[in-house]
């Protein structure tokens, strides 16, 4: 008699179960995102967690990730045993070829719980073999380059870790072992920055003895931070090339030869791989966009920007050739060991983490070196939506103190500019002693920051002596142009240009630069933009990613006070509807008051 319902359940129940599970996952992700938004608001000027995703022309799923994260002090509901047990249990095909790992519905609760420990899907990571296969994501031509690597110098790969999961740490190590030519791999150096996990202690010492290459471990029993830990690793290294990796990376075929080959060409080069994305939920390996270079914004936050004009042109001739970048993300790079120390290693006055990538970037460029991104070298990095690390000394204090050091030593007048708009850094400034780093700048006869901006990053959006910097005030409305604050994606911030009450204090949102070429730009490389041709009488003015195209060029007529669009000679005006939300337009020049603009200089140094 019960046969009917049971038979029906056999067919229907798994379906119901599936949808219920799916529902749970969706709810969980939403709560994660909500929590993350909350945390982000608390640190709004320090971090944003943008990862831009899209599918490129060839159908490759592309994600552009960044080194950022929110600090979290507590691991909720994690027991001592949970945190200290190594649950690595590989399944032969899990994550094969960089494919995503699927968690069975029955394990979803466990997955959620374990996620909190490292802020990535530990359950998934623990299923993937340490030597999983990955696709060869390089351009085809790369396979025929760097083939005489037998003659290259040997590398020491330095990996700093703090409470890393076993599976991610040793998948990093194994990816180095199996995808680096033996001839050029001297050793792998692990630096433990005071980890507490039991499995990272004695079991790790025993495990590394079984590995087929020389793997050394150096331990700190007090937390010294990434910068100091890397310095320690570099001092212990025997190889003539230093390669720094994070503890949750996976190297792909050809990664090392191409980095070292680039350094062989010019030993004063810091060589960076293209950083691909290991998904923090599924551990799938996702190829990243090669046409980005690294720089920074007015807050000295590292940013990826679309490759600038001349570099892009050079690159289109041969897209496997290394190309220069104004700054590096900092986690993953290779450098000649002797040059690393000759150039002043790292600033040991820097605490924990943050700002050291800009410091080394400025030092390299200003003191006769260079930084290049090597398109034939792809290394996956696990990008998290939030950080599991504690920040001894507090994140604000640490980061601003590090950035204050960067500004004081390397940025000259632009250091003043940084301090003008960053109160937290300004407060620390006078307590900061950088005399030993200033000595290095003198000793190495380094060039100034103006040279760096002009020659290395001509597309920059910082003020200069030959540019306007300040407020743009509409005479008719007596209001000022602002940078829209709404949601924007990482690399295509976009919005309608609007007016707002002119603020008494100098605030970044109302500050604009107008270059000699007529680009009106502001922080994070966004520009005033209007269509090149008139569209039905009025066209909206937008604030969009700077492109260098003529549709972003303007002329300012000092006499008439008009801001004239360069290609169609229309005047910038408020919207005919006069509604704030409709923003600004370009329209026929009529001499009306709302077409008059005052460019009000604001001192910045
Ligand atoms: C986990 O911790 C939170 C507070 O941190 C508490 O509200 C919740 O009941 C705990 N859950 C379990 C299963 O212990
Ligand atoms: C990975 O290592 C295991 C032994 O630990 C071996 O059986 C397997 O064949 C290896 N897989 C690959 C793809 O090399
Ligand atoms: Mn990392």
Coordinates of N, CA, C and O in Angstrom, one line a residue, residues 278-429:
X278 N 42.0 32.0 -9.4 CA 41.5 30.8 -8.9 C 40.2 31.2 -8.1 O 40.3 32.0 -7.2
X279 N 39.1 30.6 -8.5 CA 37.8 31.0 -8.0 C 37.7 30.5 -6.5 O 38.0 29.4 -6.2
X280 N 37.3 31.4 -5.6 CA 37.3 31.1 -4.2 C 36.2 30.1 -3.8 O 36.2 29.6 -2.7
X281 N 35.2 30.0 -4.7 CA 34.1 29.1 -4.4 C 34.3 27.7 -5.0 O 34.1 26.7 -4.3
X282 N 34.8 27.6 -6.2 CA 34.9 26.4 -6.9 C 36.3 25.9 -7.2 O 36.5 24.8 -7.7
X283 N 37.3 26.8 -7.0 CA 38.7 26.5 -7.4 C 38.9 26.3 -8.9 O 39.9 25.7 -9.3
X284 N 38.0 26.8 -9.7 CA 38.2 26.7 -11.1 C 39.3 27.8 -11.5 O 39.5 28.8 -10.8
X285 N 40.1 27.4 -12.5 CA 41.1 28.3 -13.0 C 40.6 29.1 -14.1 O 40.2 28.6 -15.1
X286 N 40.6 30.5 -13.9 CA 40.1 31.4 -14.9 C 41.1 32.3 -15.5 O 41.8 33.0 -14.7
X287 N 41.3 32.3 -16.8 CA 42.3 33.1 -17.4 C 41.9 34.6 -17.3 O 40.7 35.0 -17.4
X288 N 42.9 35.4 -17.0 CA 42.7 36.8 -16.8 C 43.0 37.6 -18.1 O 43.6 37.1 -19.0
X289 N 42.7 38.9 -18.1 CA 42.9 39.8 -19.2 C 44.3 40.2 -19.3 O 44.9 40.6 -18.3
X290 N 45.0 40.0 -20.4 CA 46.4 40.4 -20.6 C 46.6 41.9 -20.9 O 47.7 42.3 -20.7
X291 N 45.6 42.6 -21.2 CA 45.8 44.0 -21.7 C 45.6 45.0 -20.6 O 45.1 46.1 -20.8
X292 N 46.0 44.6 -19.4 CA 45.9 45.6 -18.3 C 47.3 45.9 -17.7 O 48.1 45.0 -17.7
X293 N 47.5 47.1 -17.3 CA 48.7 47.3 -16.5 C 48.3 47.9 -15.1 O 47.2 48.3 -14.9
X294 N 49.3 47.9 -14.3 CA 49.0 48.3 -12.9 C 49.4 49.8 -12.6 O 50.5 50.2 -13.1
X295 N 48.6 50.5 -11.9 CA 49.0 51.8 -11.4 C 48.3 52.0 -10.1 O 48.1 51.1 -9.3
X296 N 47.9 53.3 -9.8 CA 47.3 53.6 -8.5 C 46.4 54.8 -8.6 O 46.5 55.5 -9.5
X297 N 45.6 55.0 -7.6 CA 44.8 56.2 -7.6 C 45.3 57.3 -6.6 O 46.3 57.1 -6.0
X298 N 44.5 58.3 -6.4 CA 44.9 59.4 -5.5 C 45.1 59.0 -4.1 O 45.9 59.6 -3.3
X299 N 44.4 57.9 -3.7 CA 44.6 57.3 -2.4 C 45.8 56.4 -2.3 O 46.0 55.7 -1.3
X300 N 46.5 56.2 -3.4 CA 47.6 55.3 -3.5 C 47.1 53.8 -3.3 O 47.8 52.9 -2.8
X301 N 45.9 53.6 -3.8 CA 45.4 52.2 -3.8 C 45.8 51.6 -5.2 O 45.6 52.3 -6.2
X302 N 46.3 50.4 -5.2 CA 46.7 49.8 -6.5 C 45.5 49.6 -7.4 O 44.5 49.2 -6.9
X303 N 45.6 49.8 -8.6 CA 44.5 49.6 -9.6 C 45.0 49.0 -10.9 O 46.1 49.4 -11.3
X304 N 44.2 48.2 -11.5 CA 44.5 47.8 -12.9 C 43.8 48.7 -13.8 O 42.6 49.0 -13.6
X305 N 44.5 49.2 -14.8 CA 43.9 50.1 -15.8 C 44.1 49.4 -17.2 O 45.1 48.7 -17.4
X306 N 43.2 49.8 -18.1 CA 43.4 49.3 -19.5 C 44.7 49.9 -20.0 O 45.0 51.1 -19.8
X307 N 45.4 49.1 -20.8 CA 46.8 49.5 -21.2 C 46.7 50.9 -22.0 O 45.8 51.1 -22.8
X308 N 47.7 51.8 -21.7 CA 47.7 53.1 -22.3 C 48.1 53.1 -23.8 O 48.7 52.1 -24.2
X309 N 47.8 54.2 -24.5 CA 47.9 54.3 -25.9 C 49.1 53.8 -26.6 O 49.1 52.8 -27.3
X310 N 50.3 54.4 -26.3 CA 51.5 53.9 -27.0 C 51.9 52.5 -26.7 O 52.3 51.8 -27.5
X311 N 51.7 52.1 -25.4 CA 52.1 50.8 -25.0 C 51.2 49.8 -25.7 O 51.6 48.7 -26.2
X312 N 49.9 50.1 -25.9 CA 48.9 49.3 -26.5 C 49.3 49.1 -28.0 O 49.3 48.0 -28.5
X313 N 49.8 50.2 -28.6 CA 50.1 50.1 -30.0 C 51.4 49.2 -30.2 O 51.4 48.3 -31.1
X314 N 52.4 49.4 -29.3 CA 53.6 48.6 -29.4 C 53.2 47.1 -29.2 O 53.7 46.2 -29.9
X315 N 52.2 46.9 -28.3 CA 51.9 45.5 -28.0 C 51.1 44.8 -29.1 O 51.2 43.6 -29.3
X316 N 50.3 45.6 -29.8 CA 49.5 45.0 -30.9 C 50.4 44.3 -31.9 O 50.0 43.5 -32.7
X317 N 51.7 44.8 -32.0 CA 52.6 44.2 -33.0 C 53.0 42.8 -32.5 O 53.1 41.9 -33.4
X318 N 53.2 42.6 -31.3 CA 53.6 41.3 -30.8 C 53.1 41.2 -29.4 O 53.6 41.7 -28.4
X319 N 52.0 40.5 -29.2 CA 51.3 40.4 -27.9 C 51.9 39.3 -27.0 O 51.3 39.0 -26.0
X320 N 53.0 38.8 -27.4 CA 53.7 37.9 -26.4 C 54.9 38.6 -25.8 O 55.5 38.0 -24.9
X321 N 55.2 39.8 -26.2 CA 56.4 40.5 -25.7 C 56.0 41.1 -24.4 O 55.0 41.7 -24.2
X322 N 57.0 41.0 -23.4 CA 56.8 41.7 -22.1 C 56.5 43.2 -22.3 O 57.1 43.8 -23.2
X323 N 55.6 43.8 -21.5 CA 55.4 45.2 -21.7 C 55.5 45.9 -20.3 O 55.3 45.2 -19.3
X324 N 55.9 47.1 -20.3 CA 56.1 47.9 -19.1 C 54.8 48.1 -18.3 O 53.7 48.2 -18.9
X325 N 54.9 48.3 -17.0 CA 53.8 48.7 -16.2 C 54.3 49.7 -15.2 O 55.4 49.5 -14.6
X326 N 53.5 50.8 -14.9 CA 53.9 51.8 -14.0 C 54.1 51.2 -12.6 O 54.9 51.6 -11.8
X327 N 53.3 50.2 -12.2 CA 53.4 49.7 -10.8 C 53.0 48.2 -10.9 O 52.4 47.7 -11.9
X328 N 53.3 47.5 -9.8 CA 53.0 46.1 -9.8 C 52.1 45.8 -8.6 O 52.1 46.5 -7.6
X329 N 51.3 44.7 -8.8 CA 50.4 44.3 -7.7 C 51.1 43.9 -6.4 O 50.6 44.1 -5.3
X330 N 52.3 43.3 -6.6 CA 53.1 43.1 -5.5 C 53.2 41.7 -5.0 O 54.2 41.3 -4.4
X331 N 52.3 40.8 -5.2 CA 52.3 39.5 -4.6 C 53.2 38.5 -5.4 O 53.8 37.7 -4.8
X332 N 53.2 38.7 -6.7 CA 53.9 37.7 -7.5 C 54.9 38.4 -8.4 O 54.5 39.2 -9.3
X333 N 56.2 38.2 -8.3 CA 57.2 38.8 -9.2 C 58.5 38.1 -9.0 O 58.8 37.4 -8.1
X334 N 59.4 38.3 -10.0 CA 60.7 37.7 -10.0 C 61.7 38.8 -10.3 O 61.4 39.8 -11.0
X335 N 62.9 38.7 -9.7 CA 63.9 39.8 -9.7 C 65.2 39.2 -9.5 O 65.4 38.2 -8.7
X336 N 66.3 39.7 -10.1 CA 67.6 39.3 -9.8 C 68.0 39.5 -8.3 O 67.7 40.6 -7.8
X337 N 68.5 38.5 -7.7 CA 68.8 38.7 -6.2 C 69.7 39.8 -5.9 O 69.5 40.6 -5.0
X338 N 70.8 39.9 -6.7 CA 71.8 40.9 -6.4 C 71.1 42.3 -6.6 O 71.3 43.2 -5.8
X339 N 70.4 42.4 -7.7 CA 69.7 43.7 -8.0 C 68.7 44.1 -6.9 O 68.6 45.2 -6.5
X340 N 68.0 43.1 -6.4 CA 67.0 43.3 -5.3 C 67.7 44.0 -4.1 O 67.2 45.0 -3.6
X341 N 68.9 43.5 -3.7 CA 69.6 44.1 -2.6 C 70.3 45.4 -3.0 O 70.3 46.3 -2.2
X342 N 70.9 45.5 -4.2 CA 71.5 46.7 -4.6 C 70.5 47.9 -4.6 O 70.8 49.0 -4.4
X343 N 69.2 47.5 -5.0 CA 68.2 48.5 -5.1 C 67.6 48.9 -3.8 O 66.7 49.8 -3.7
X344 N 68.0 48.2 -2.7 CA 67.5 48.6 -1.4 C 66.4 47.6 -0.8 O 65.7 48.0 0.1
X345 N 66.4 46.5 -1.4 CA 65.5 45.4 -0.9 C 64.1 45.9 -0.7 O 63.4 46.4 -1.6
X346 N 63.6 45.7 0.6 CA 62.3 46.3 0.9 C 62.5 47.3 2.0 O 63.6 47.3 2.7
X347 N 61.6 48.2 2.2 CA 61.7 49.2 3.3 C 61.3 48.5 4.6 O 60.1 48.1 4.8
X348 N 62.3 48.2 5.4 CA 62.0 47.4 6.6 C 61.3 48.3 7.7 O 61.0 47.7 8.8
X349 N 61.1 49.5 7.4 CA 60.2 50.3 8.3 C 58.7 50.1 8.0 O 57.9 50.6 8.7
X350 N 58.4 49.3 7.0 CA 57.0 49.0 6.7 C 56.5 47.9 7.5 O 57.2 46.9 7.7
X351 N 55.3 48.0 8.0 CA 54.7 47.0 8.9 C 53.8 46.1 8.1 O 53.1 46.5 7.2
X352 N 53.7 44.9 8.5 CA 52.8 43.9 8.0 C 52.7 43.7 6.5 O 53.3 42.9 5.9
X353 N 52.0 44.6 5.9 CA 51.6 44.5 4.5 C 50.9 45.7 4.0 O 50.3 46.5 4.8
X354 N 51.1 46.0 2.7 CA 50.4 47.2 2.1 C 51.3 48.3 1.8 O 52.1 48.8 2.7
X355 N 51.3 48.8 0.6 CA 52.2 49.9 0.2 C 53.5 49.5 -0.3 O 54.2 50.2 -1.0
X356 N 54.0 48.3 0.1 CA 55.3 47.9 -0.3 C 55.5 47.7 -1.8 O 56.5 47.9 -2.4
X357 N 54.4 47.3 -2.4 CA 54.4 47.1 -3.9 C 54.6 48.5 -4.6 O 55.4 48.5 -5.6
X358 N 54.0 49.6 -4.1 CA 54.2 50.9 -4.7 C 55.6 51.4 -4.4 O 56.3 51.9 -5.3
X359 N 56.1 51.1 -3.2 CA 57.4 51.6 -2.8 C 58.5 51.0 -3.8 O 59.3 51.7 -4.3
X360 N 58.4 49.7 -4.0 CA 59.3 49.0 -4.8 C 59.1 49.4 -6.3 O 60.1 49.6 -7.0
X361 N 57.9 49.7 -6.7 CA 57.6 50.1 -8.1 C 58.3 51.5 -8.3 O 59.0 51.7 -9.3
X362 N 58.0 52.4 -7.4 CA 58.6 53.8 -7.6 C 60.1 53.7 -7.6 O 60.8 54.3 -8.4
X363 N 60.7 53.0 -6.6 CA 62.1 52.8 -6.5 C 62.7 52.3 -7.7 O 63.7 52.7 -8.3
X364 N 62.1 51.2 -8.3 CA 62.7 50.6 -9.5 C 62.7 51.6 -10.6 O 63.7 51.8 -11.2
X365 N 61.6 52.2 -10.9 CA 61.5 53.1 -12.1 C 62.4 54.3 -11.9 O 63.2 54.6 -12.7
X366 N 62.3 54.9 -10.7 CA 63.0 56.2 -10.5 C 64.5 56.0 -10.4 O 65.3 56.9 -10.6
X367 N 64.9 54.7 -10.0 CA 66.4 54.5 -9.8 C 67.0 53.7 -10.9 O 68.0 52.9 -10.7
X368 N 66.4 53.7 -12.1 CA 67.1 53.1 -13.2 C 66.7 51.7 -13.6 O 67.3 51.1 -14.5
X369 N 65.7 51.1 -12.9 CA 65.2 49.8 -13.3 C 63.9 49.9 -14.0 O 63.5 50.9 -14.5
X370 N 63.3 48.7 -14.2 CA 62.0 48.7 -14.9 C 61.1 47.6 -14.4 O 61.6 46.6 -13.8
X371 N 59.8 47.7 -14.6 CA 58.9 46.6 -14.3 C 58.1 46.2 -15.5 O 57.6 47.1 -16.2
X372 N 58.1 44.9 -15.7 CA 57.4 44.4 -16.9 C 56.4 43.3 -16.6 O 56.6 42.5 -15.7
X373 N 55.3 43.3 -17.3 CA 54.4 42.1 -17.2 C 54.7 41.2 -18.4 O 54.9 41.6 -19.5
X374 N 54.9 39.9 -18.1 CA 55.3 38.9 -19.1 C 54.1 38.1 -19.5 O 53.6 37.2 -18.8
X375 N 53.6 38.4 -20.7 CA 52.3 37.7 -21.1 C 52.5 36.2 -21.2 O 51.4 35.5 -21.2
X376 N 53.7 35.7 -21.4 CA 53.9 34.2 -21.5 C 53.9 33.5 -20.2 O 54.0 32.3 -20.1
X377 N 53.9 34.3 -19.1 CA 53.9 33.7 -17.8 C 52.5 33.9 -17.1 O 52.1 35.1 -16.9
X378 N 51.9 32.8 -16.8 CA 50.5 32.9 -16.2 C 50.6 32.2 -14.9 O 50.9 31.0 -14.8
X379 N 50.2 32.9 -13.8 CA 50.1 32.2 -12.5 C 48.8 32.5 -11.9 O 48.3 33.7 -11.9
X380 N 48.1 31.5 -11.5 CA 46.8 31.6 -10.8 C 46.9 32.1 -9.4 O 47.8 31.6 -8.7
X381 N 46.1 33.0 -9.0 CA 46.1 33.4 -7.6 C 44.6 33.3 -7.1 O 43.7 33.6 -7.8
X382 N 44.5 32.8 -5.9 CA 43.2 32.6 -5.3 C 42.8 34.0 -4.7 O 43.3 34.5 -3.8
X383 N 41.8 34.6 -5.4 CA 41.3 35.9 -5.0 C 40.1 35.7 -4.0 O 39.1 35.0 -4.4
X384 N 40.2 36.3 -2.9 CA 39.1 36.1 -1.9 C 38.3 37.4 -1.8 O 38.8 38.5 -2.1
X385 N 37.0 37.3 -1.4 CA 36.2 38.4 -1.2 C 36.4 39.1 0.1 O 36.1 40.3 0.2
X386 N 37.0 38.4 1.0 CA 37.4 39.1 2.3 C 38.6 38.4 2.8 O 38.9 37.3 2.4
X387 N 39.4 39.0 3.7 CA 40.6 38.5 4.1 C 40.5 37.8 5.5 O 39.8 38.3 6.3
X388 N 41.1 36.6 5.7 CA 41.0 36.0 6.9 C 42.1 36.4 7.9 O 42.1 36.0 9.1
X389 N 43.0 37.3 7.5 CA 44.1 37.6 8.3 C 43.8 38.7 9.4 O 43.1 39.6 9.1
X390 N 44.5 38.6 10.5 CA 44.4 39.6 11.5 C 45.5 40.7 11.1 O 46.5 40.3 10.4
X391 N 45.4 41.9 11.5 CA 46.3 42.9 11.2 C 46.9 43.5 12.5 O 46.3 44.4 13.1
X392 N 48.0 43.0 12.9 CA 48.6 43.5 14.2 C 48.8 45.0 14.1 O 49.3 45.5 13.1
X393 N 48.3 45.7 15.1 CA 48.5 47.1 15.1 C 47.4 47.9 14.4 O 47.4 49.1 14.4
X394 N 46.4 47.2 13.9 CA 45.2 47.8 13.3 C 45.5 48.2 11.8 O 46.6 48.6 11.4
X395 N 44.5 47.9 11.0 CA 44.7 48.0 9.5 C 45.0 49.4 9.1 O 45.8 49.7 8.3
X396 N 44.2 50.4 9.6 CA 44.3 51.8 9.2 C 45.7 52.3 9.5 O 46.5 52.8 8.6
X397 N 46.1 52.2 10.7 CA 47.4 52.7 11.2 C 48.5 52.1 10.4 O 49.4 52.8 9.9
X398 N 48.5 50.8 10.2 CA 49.5 50.1 9.4 C 49.6 50.6 8.0 O 50.7 51.0 7.5
X399 N 48.5 50.5 7.3 CA 48.5 50.9 5.9 C 48.9 52.3 5.7 O 49.7 52.6 4.8
X400 N 48.3 53.2 6.5 CA 48.6 54.7 6.3 C 50.0 55.0 6.6 O 50.6 55.8 6.0
X401 N 50.5 54.3 7.6 CA 51.9 54.5 8.0 C 52.8 54.0 6.8 O 53.8 54.7 6.5
X402 N 52.5 52.9 6.2 CA 53.3 52.4 5.1 C 53.2 53.4 3.9 O 54.2 53.7 3.3
X403 N 52.0 53.8 3.6 CA 51.8 54.7 2.5 C 52.4 56.1 2.7 O 52.9 56.7 1.8
X404 N 52.4 56.5 4.0 CA 53.1 57.8 4.3 C 54.5 57.7 4.0 O 55.2 58.6 3.5
X405 N 55.1 56.6 4.3 CA 56.6 56.4 4.0 C 56.8 56.5 2.5 O 57.7 57.1 2.0
X406 N 55.9 55.8 1.7 CA 56.0 55.9 0.2 C 56.0 57.3 -0.2 O 56.8 57.8 -1.0
X407 N 55.0 58.1 0.2 CA 54.8 59.4 -0.2 C 56.0 60.3 0.2 O 56.4 61.1 -0.6
X408 N 56.5 60.2 1.4 CA 57.6 61.0 1.9 C 58.9 60.8 1.2 O 59.6 61.7 0.9
X409 N 59.1 59.5 0.8 CA 60.4 59.2 0.2 C 60.4 59.4 -1.3 O 61.4 60.0 -1.8
X410 N 59.4 59.1 -2.0 CA 59.4 59.0 -3.4 C 58.6 60.0 -4.2 O 58.9 60.2 -5.4
X411 N 57.6 60.6 -3.6 CA 56.6 61.3 -4.4 C 56.8 62.8 -4.5 O 56.0 63.5 -5.1
X412 N 57.7 63.4 -3.8 CA 58.0 64.9 -3.9 C 56.7 65.7 -3.7 O 55.9 65.4 -2.7
X413 N 56.4 66.6 -4.6 CA 55.2 67.4 -4.4 C 53.9 66.6 -4.4 O 52.9 67.0 -3.8
X414 N 53.9 65.5 -5.1 CA 52.7 64.6 -5.1 C 52.5 63.9 -3.8 O 51.4 63.4 -3.5
X415 N 53.5 63.9 -3.0 CA 53.4 63.4 -1.6 C 52.5 64.4 -0.8 O 51.6 64.1 -0.1
X416 N 52.8 65.8 -1.1 CA 51.9 66.8 -0.4 C 50.5 66.6 -0.9 O 49.5 66.7 -0.1
X417 N 50.3 66.3 -2.2 CA 49.0 66.1 -2.7 C 48.3 64.9 -2.0 O 47.1 65.0 -1.6
X418 N 49.0 63.8 -1.8 CA 48.5 62.7 -1.1 C 48.0 63.0 0.3 O 46.9 62.7 0.7
X419 N 48.9 63.7 1.0 CA 48.6 64.1 2.4 C 47.5 65.1 2.5 O 46.7 65.0 3.4
X420 N 47.3 66.0 1.5 CA 46.2 66.9 1.5 C 44.9 66.3 1.6 O 44.0 66.7 2.3
X421 N 44.7 65.2 0.9 CA 43.4 64.5 0.8 C 43.3 63.2 1.7 O 42.4 62.5 1.6
X422 N 44.4 63.0 2.5 CA 44.3 61.8 3.3 C 44.7 62.1 4.7 O 45.9 62.1 5.1
X423 N 43.7 62.5 5.5 CA 43.9 62.9 6.8 C 44.6 61.9 7.7 O 45.6 62.2 8.5
X424 N 44.3 60.6 7.6 CA 44.9 59.6 8.4 C 46.4 59.5 8.2 O 47.1 59.4 9.1
X425 N 46.8 59.6 6.9 CA 48.2 59.6 6.6 C 48.9 60.8 7.1 O 50.0 60.8 7.6
X426 N 48.2 62.0 6.9 CA 48.8 63.3 7.4 C 49.1 63.3 8.8 O 50.1 63.8 9.3
X427 N 48.2 62.6 9.6 CA 48.4 62.6 11.1 C 49.7 61.8 11.5 O 50.3 62.1 12.5
X428 N 50.0 60.8 10.7 CA 51.1 60.0 11.0 C 52.4 60.6 10.5 O 53.5 60.3 11.0
X429 N 52.3 61.4 9.4 CA 53.4 61.9 8.7 C 54.6 62.4 9.5 O 55.7 62.0 9.3

